[in-house]
Coordinates of C-alpha atoms in Angstrom, one line a residue:
X1 CA -5.5 -109.9 58.7
X2 CA -2.9 -112.8 58.4
X3 CA -3.6 -112.5 55.2
X4 CA -2.3 -108.8 54.5
X5 CA 0.6 -109.7 57.1
X6 CA 1.1 -112.5 54.9
X7 CA 1.1 -110.6 51.4
X8 CA 3.2 -108.0 52.7
X9 CA 5.7 -110.3 54.1
X10 CA 5.5 -111.8 50.0
X11 CA 5.7 -108.1 48.5
X12 CA 8.7 -107.1 50.4
X13 CA 10.8 -110.7 50.0
X14 CA 10.0 -109.9 45.9
X15 CA 11.3 -106.5 46.2
X16 CA 14.6 -107.9 47.7
X17 CA 15.2 -110.5 45.2
X18 CA 14.9 -107.6 42.1
X19 CA 17.5 -105.7 43.9
X20 CA 19.9 -108.4 44.4
X21 CA 19.4 -109.5 40.6
X22 CA 20.1 -106.1 39.6
X23 CA 23.4 -106.3 41.6
X24 CA 24.6 -109.4 40.4
X25 CA 23.9 -108.5 36.8
X26 CA 25.0 -104.5 36.6
X27 CA 28.8 -104.7 36.5
X28 CA 31.0 -102.7 39.1
X29 CA 31.6 -98.9 38.7
X30 CA 29.2 -98.3 36.1
X31 CA 26.4 -95.1 36.8
X32 CA 23.5 -94.5 35.8
X33 CA 23.6 -91.5 34.1
X34 CA 20.4 -89.5 34.4
X35 CA 18.4 -88.6 30.8
X36 CA 17.4 -85.1 31.6
X37 CA 21.3 -83.7 32.7
X38 CA 21.4 -80.0 31.1
X39 CA 24.0 -79.7 29.0
X40 CA 26.6 -77.5 28.1
X41 CA 25.4 -74.3 27.1
X42 CA 29.1 -73.2 26.2
X43 CA 30.6 -69.4 26.4
X44 CA 28.1 -66.6 24.6
X45 CA 29.5 -65.0 21.7
X46 CA 32.4 -62.4 21.7
X47 CA 31.1 -58.9 21.9
X48 CA 32.8 -56.9 19.8
X49 CA 34.1 -53.5 21.0
X50 CA 34.4 -50.6 18.9
X51 CA 38.0 -50.7 18.8
X52 CA 37.6 -54.1 17.0
X53 CA 35.0 -52.8 14.5
X54 CA 36.9 -49.4 13.8
X55 CA 40.6 -49.1 12.8
X56 CA 40.4 -45.4 13.4
X57 CA 39.0 -46.3 17.3
X58 CA 41.6 -48.5 17.3
X59 CA 44.6 -46.4 16.8
X60 CA 42.8 -43.6 18.8
X61 CA 42.9 -46.2 21.8
X62 CA 46.5 -46.7 21.3
X63 CA 47.7 -43.5 21.2
X64 CA 45.7 -42.7 24.5
X65 CA 47.3 -45.5 26.3
X66 CA 50.7 -44.5 24.8
X67 CA 49.7 -40.6 26.0
X68 CA 48.9 -41.8 29.7
X69 CA 52.4 -43.7 30.0
X70 CA 53.9 -40.8 28.7
X71 CA 51.8 -38.9 31.6
X72 CA 53.6 -41.6 34.0
X73 CA 57.4 -40.8 32.8
X74 CA 56.1 -36.9 33.1
X75 CA 54.9 -37.4 36.4
X76 CA 58.2 -39.3 37.7
X77 CA 60.3 -37.0 36.6
X78 CA 58.2 -34.0 38.0
X79 CA 58.4 -35.9 41.6
X80 CA 62.1 -35.9 41.3
X81 CA 62.2 -32.2 40.0
X82 CA 59.7 -30.6 43.0
X83 CA 61.7 -32.8 45.3
X84 CA 64.8 -30.5 44.5
X85 CA 63.1 -27.5 44.1
X86 CA 61.0 -27.4 47.3
X87 CA 63.8 -28.6 50.2
X88 CA 62.6 -28.7 53.4
X89 CA 63.8 -26.2 55.6
X90 CA 64.7 -27.0 59.2
X91 CA 62.0 -24.6 61.2
X92 CA 60.3 -23.9 58.4
X93 CA 57.0 -26.2 58.2
X94 CA 55.4 -24.7 54.9
X95 CA 58.3 -26.2 53.4
X96 CA 57.5 -29.4 54.4
X97 CA 54.0 -28.9 53.2
X98 CA 55.1 -27.8 50.0
X99 CA 57.4 -30.7 49.5
X100 CA 55.0 -33.2 50.2
X101 CA 52.6 -31.7 48.3
X102 CA 54.6 -31.5 45.2
X103 CA 56.2 -34.9 45.5
X104 CA 53.1 -36.5 46.3
X105 CA 51.4 -35.0 43.4
X106 CA 54.3 -36.4 41.0
X107 CA 54.2 -39.7 42.3
X108 CA 50.6 -40.1 41.9
X109 CA 50.6 -39.0 38.5
X110 CA 53.4 -41.8 38.0
X111 CA 51.7 -44.3 39.5
X112 CA 48.1 -43.4 38.1
X113 CA 49.7 -43.1 34.7
X114 CA 51.1 -46.3 34.0
X115 CA 48.0 -48.0 36.1
X116 CA 45.2 -46.4 34.1
X117 CA 47.5 -47.0 30.7
X118 CA 47.5 -51.0 31.4
X119 CA 44.0 -51.3 32.3
X120 CA 42.9 -49.4 29.0
X121 CA 45.4 -51.5 27.0
X122 CA 43.6 -54.4 28.3
X123 CA 40.3 -53.4 28.0
X124 CA 40.3 -51.7 24.4
X125 CA 43.3 -53.1 22.5
X126 CA 43.3 -56.8 23.7
X127 CA 40.9 -59.5 22.5
X128 CA 38.0 -59.7 25.4
X129 CA 36.7 -63.6 24.4
X130 CA 36.4 -65.8 27.6
X131 CA 38.6 -69.1 27.6
X132 CA 39.0 -71.9 30.1
X133 CA 42.3 -73.4 31.2
X134 CA 42.3 -76.8 32.0
X135 CA 44.4 -77.8 35.2
X136 CA 47.1 -80.2 34.7
X137 CA 50.2 -81.7 36.5
X138 CA 53.1 -79.5 37.3
X139 CA 55.2 -80.9 34.2
X140 CA 53.4 -81.5 31.2
X141 CA 53.8 -83.9 28.3
X142 CA 56.2 -82.1 25.3
X143 CA 52.4 -82.0 23.5
X144 CA 50.9 -79.7 26.5
X145 CA 54.6 -77.4 26.6
X146 CA 54.5 -77.2 22.5
X147 CA 51.0 -76.1 23.3
X148 CA 51.7 -73.7 26.1
X149 CA 54.2 -71.6 24.0
X150 CA 51.6 -71.5 21.3
X151 CA 49.2 -70.1 23.5
X152 CA 51.8 -67.5 24.6
X153 CA 52.6 -66.5 21.1
X154 CA 49.1 -66.4 20.5
X155 CA 48.4 -63.9 23.7
X156 CA 51.6 -62.2 22.2
X157 CA 49.5 -61.6 19.0
X158 CA 46.1 -60.5 20.4
X159 CA 47.7 -58.2 23.1
X160 CA 49.9 -56.5 20.2
X161 CA 53.1 -55.6 22.6
X162 CA 55.4 -57.1 19.9
X163 CA 53.5 -55.4 17.3
X164 CA 51.9 -51.9 18.8
X165 CA 55.5 -50.4 19.3
X166 CA 54.2 -47.4 20.2
X167 CA 52.5 -48.2 23.4
X168 CA 55.6 -51.1 24.4
X169 CA 58.1 -48.6 23.9
X170 CA 56.3 -45.5 26.4
X171 CA 55.3 -48.7 28.8
X172 CA 59.1 -49.6 29.4
X173 CA 59.5 -45.7 29.5
X174 CA 57.3 -45.8 32.3
X175 CA 58.6 -48.5 33.9
X176 CA 62.0 -47.3 33.8
X177 CA 60.9 -43.6 35.0
X178 CA 58.7 -44.9 38.2
X179 CA 61.8 -45.8 40.4
X180 CA 63.4 -42.7 39.9
X181 CA 61.6 -40.8 42.5
X182 CA 62.5 -43.6 45.2
X183 CA 65.7 -43.4 44.0
X184 CA 66.0 -39.9 44.9
X185 CA 64.4 -39.9 47.9
X186 CA 66.4 -42.9 49.3
X187 CA 69.5 -41.8 48.1
X188 CA 69.1 -38.2 50.1
X189 CA 68.7 -40.0 53.0
X190 CA 72.5 -40.7 53.1
X191 CA 74.7 -38.2 54.7
X192 CA 76.2 -35.9 51.8
X193 CA 79.4 -36.2 53.7
X194 CA 81.6 -38.7 54.7
X195 CA 79.6 -41.5 56.7
X196 CA 83.0 -42.4 58.5
X197 CA 84.3 -39.1 59.6
X198 CA 80.5 -38.0 60.6
X199 CA 80.6 -40.7 63.5
X200 CA 83.8 -40.4 64.6
X201 CA 83.8 -37.2 65.4
X202 CA 81.0 -36.5 68.4
X203 CA 80.5 -33.6 70.8
X204 CA 82.7 -35.4 73.3
X205 CA 86.4 -33.3 73.7
X206 CA 88.9 -32.9 76.3
X207 CA 87.2 -31.2 79.6
X208 CA 83.7 -31.5 78.1
X209 CA 82.2 -32.5 81.4
X210 CA 79.4 -35.7 81.5
X211 CA 76.3 -34.6 82.2
X212 CA 72.6 -36.5 83.0
X213 CA 70.3 -37.0 80.2
X214 CA 67.7 -34.9 79.9
X215 CA 68.5 -32.4 82.4
X216 CA 72.1 -31.7 81.5
X217 CA 73.2 -31.9 85.1
X218 CA 76.9 -32.5 85.7
X219 CA 78.1 -35.7 87.5
X220 CA 80.6 -35.7 90.1
X221 CA 82.5 -39.0 90.3
X222 CA 81.1 -39.1 94.0
X223 CA 77.5 -39.3 92.7
X224 CA 78.3 -42.7 91.1
X225 CA 77.9 -45.5 93.2
X226 CA 79.0 -49.2 92.7
X227 CA 76.3 -50.7 90.3
X228 CA 74.9 -47.6 89.2
X229 CA 74.3 -46.4 85.7
X230 CA 74.0 -43.2 84.2
X231 CA 72.9 -42.1 80.9
X232 CA 75.0 -39.2 79.8
X233 CA 74.9 -36.5 77.4
X234 CA 77.8 -34.0 77.0
X235 CA 77.6 -30.6 78.5
X236 CA 76.0 -28.0 76.0
X237 CA 73.8 -30.6 73.8
X238 CA 71.0 -28.8 75.6
X239 CA 72.0 -25.4 73.8
X240 CA 72.1 -26.5 70.2
X241 CA 69.6 -24.5 68.2
X242 CA 70.1 -27.1 65.2
X243 CA 71.0 -31.3 65.0
X244 CA 70.6 -31.9 68.5
X245 CA 69.3 -35.2 67.5
X246 CA 72.0 -36.3 65.5
X247 CA 74.4 -35.2 67.9
X248 CA 72.7 -36.6 70.6
X249 CA 72.5 -40.0 69.1
X250 CA 76.5 -40.0 68.3
X251 CA 77.3 -39.0 71.4
X252 CA 74.9 -40.6 74.5
X253 CA 76.7 -42.4 76.5
X254 CA 76.4 -45.1 79.4
X255 CA 78.5 -44.7 82.9
X256 CA 78.8 -47.2 85.4
X257 CA 81.1 -48.1 88.5
X258 CA 82.4 -51.4 89.1
X259 CA 84.2 -52.9 91.4
X260 CA 88.1 -51.7 91.1
X261 CA 89.1 -56.1 91.1
X262 CA 86.2 -56.7 88.9
X263 CA 87.2 -54.5 86.2
X264 CA 89.6 -55.5 83.7
X265 CA 92.1 -53.1 82.0
X266 CA 94.5 -53.5 79.2
X267 CA 97.6 -51.4 79.8
X268 CA 97.1 -48.7 76.6
X269 CA 93.8 -48.1 78.4
X270 CA 94.2 -48.1 82.0
X271 CA 94.1 -44.2 82.3
X272 CA 90.7 -44.1 80.7
X273 CA 88.6 -45.2 83.3
X274 CA 88.5 -43.1 87.4
X275 CA 88.8 -44.8 90.3
X276 CA 86.1 -47.8 88.7
X277 CA 84.1 -45.6 86.6
X278 CA 83.6 -46.4 82.9
X279 CA 81.6 -44.9 79.9
X280 CA 80.7 -46.3 76.9
X281 CA 78.8 -45.7 73.8
X282 CA 75.0 -46.3 74.2
X283 CA 74.8 -46.8 70.4
X284 CA 75.0 -50.6 70.1
X285 CA 77.1 -51.7 67.2
X286 CA 75.3 -53.9 65.7
X287 CA 72.7 -51.6 63.9
X288 CA 72.6 -48.6 65.8
X289 CA 69.9 -49.5 68.6
X290 CA 70.2 -47.9 71.9
X291 CA 71.8 -50.1 74.4
X292 CA 70.2 -49.2 77.7
X293 CA 69.6 -52.6 80.1
X294 CA 72.3 -52.6 82.5
X295 CA 72.6 -56.1 84.6
X296 CA 74.3 -54.9 88.1
X297 CA 75.8 -58.6 89.3
X298 CA 77.2 -59.8 86.4
X299 CA 78.3 -56.0 84.8
X300 CA 76.4 -57.1 81.4
X301 CA 74.8 -54.4 79.1
X302 CA 72.0 -55.9 76.7
X303 CA 70.8 -54.2 73.3
X304 CA 67.0 -54.8 73.4
X305 CA 66.7 -55.1 70.0
X306 CA 68.6 -58.0 69.1
X307 CA 70.2 -59.2 72.3
X308 CA 73.5 -58.4 72.0
X309 CA 75.5 -58.2 74.9
X310 CA 78.7 -56.5 76.2
X311 CA 80.9 -57.2 79.2
X312 CA 81.7 -53.7 80.8
X313 CA 84.6 -55.3 82.7
X314 CA 86.5 -56.4 79.8
X315 CA 86.3 -53.0 77.1
X316 CA 82.2 -54.0 77.0
X317 CA 83.7 -57.0 74.3
X318 CA 80.6 -58.9 72.4
X319 CA 79.9 -61.9 75.0
X320 CA 76.3 -63.2 72.6
X321 CA 74.2 -61.9 70.0
X322 CA 75.1 -60.2 66.3
X323 CA 77.0 -57.2 67.0
X324 CA 80.6 -57.3 65.5
X325 CA 82.7 -55.3 67.9
X326 CA 82.8 -54.2 71.3
X327 CA 81.2 -50.9 72.1
X328 CA 83.7 -47.7 71.7
X329 CA 85.0 -46.6 75.0
X330 CA 84.9 -42.6 76.3
X331 CA 88.4 -41.7 77.7
X332 CA 87.2 -39.8 81.1
X333 CA 88.8 -38.3 84.3
X334 CA 87.8 -35.6 87.0
X335 CA 88.3 -31.8 86.4
X336 CA 89.4 -29.6 89.9
X337 CA 86.1 -29.7 91.0
X338 CA 85.1 -33.3 90.8
X339 CA 83.2 -33.5 87.8
X340 CA 83.9 -36.2 85.6
X341 CA 85.3 -34.7 82.2
X342 CA 86.2 -36.4 78.8
X343 CA 89.5 -36.9 78.3
X344 CA 89.0 -36.5 74.5
X345 CA 86.5 -37.8 71.9
X346 CA 86.0 -41.6 70.7
X347 CA 88.9 -43.0 69.2
X348 CA 86.5 -44.8 66.7
X349 CA 83.2 -44.6 65.0
X350 CA 79.9 -45.4 67.4
X351 CA 77.2 -47.1 65.9
X352 CA 77.4 -50.2 63.6
X353 CA 80.1 -51.8 62.7
X354 CA 80.6 -51.6 58.9
X355 CA 81.6 -48.1 59.1
X356 CA 84.7 -49.3 60.5
X357 CA 85.7 -51.3 57.1
X358 CA 87.0 -48.4 55.4
X359 CA 89.5 -47.4 58.0

């Protein structure tokens, strides 16, 4: 028993001594390379395509790619033609379906033609051999940069971009034609008439009653108490047969009553209010959002979109936020029956402030 223990201890000491000798004799940082390490097999041989082996097939593929690019041009042009040939008529839902159908088909042809053509070009005409791009620093050496130029030139030669003039020119034509439908559509969003005149003139005119939104009930001056706020539309708006929303978007008004000692009015606007009742455009002068939050104690109006704040007691001047000018004021008075009426239209354009630059 003792001999076994002693022998075991002696073997352990011998093993530790051998490890120490190996550690002391080995150089630091030297690793042991395994003899059975798998070698890099490299890339498989490039598989030749029919376009690589047959010049006739190559020319046929080139014509196919060019045809797809030309189809993209035709689709983009047809989208514009369809947008004009099938206009949307108000009150006729079938015109909306036709317009969307043919406009969508044209845009689809434009996008699919250029997309499928580019993919077919890369699959059939560009070289398909595999390669490895080693990672390198952001700024390479002059030799590396020269090599990059060489690779770019080789890629240009392999793709045939400069050599295949038919494919290149039809691709450029497809790229130029693709944005045309978007330009036509977005251009049509702008009013055909002068936008300044459209926003400067609303349904308000002398004698038009102020009515509640949306009921259209006329408002008497006695109905407006201090601290109250009314959302107002011009009388007759509900009876409009067309462009009702457009007219409401321009003519919407907020009506408030302030204590006379809190209302600061310029001399030229003292007759624009009635017994502390003032009316201002509801359309924010920043980007046209509805200014609908009224703070009774401070008499401030807040636009919830971008937090522009207006002081109603001082001609709705901007006291905070990105709005560039005060809210336009609607001159008001009362008629013989005590109903609030407009004295005139707004004296400046409503809505975003960039419209007044041309005034």
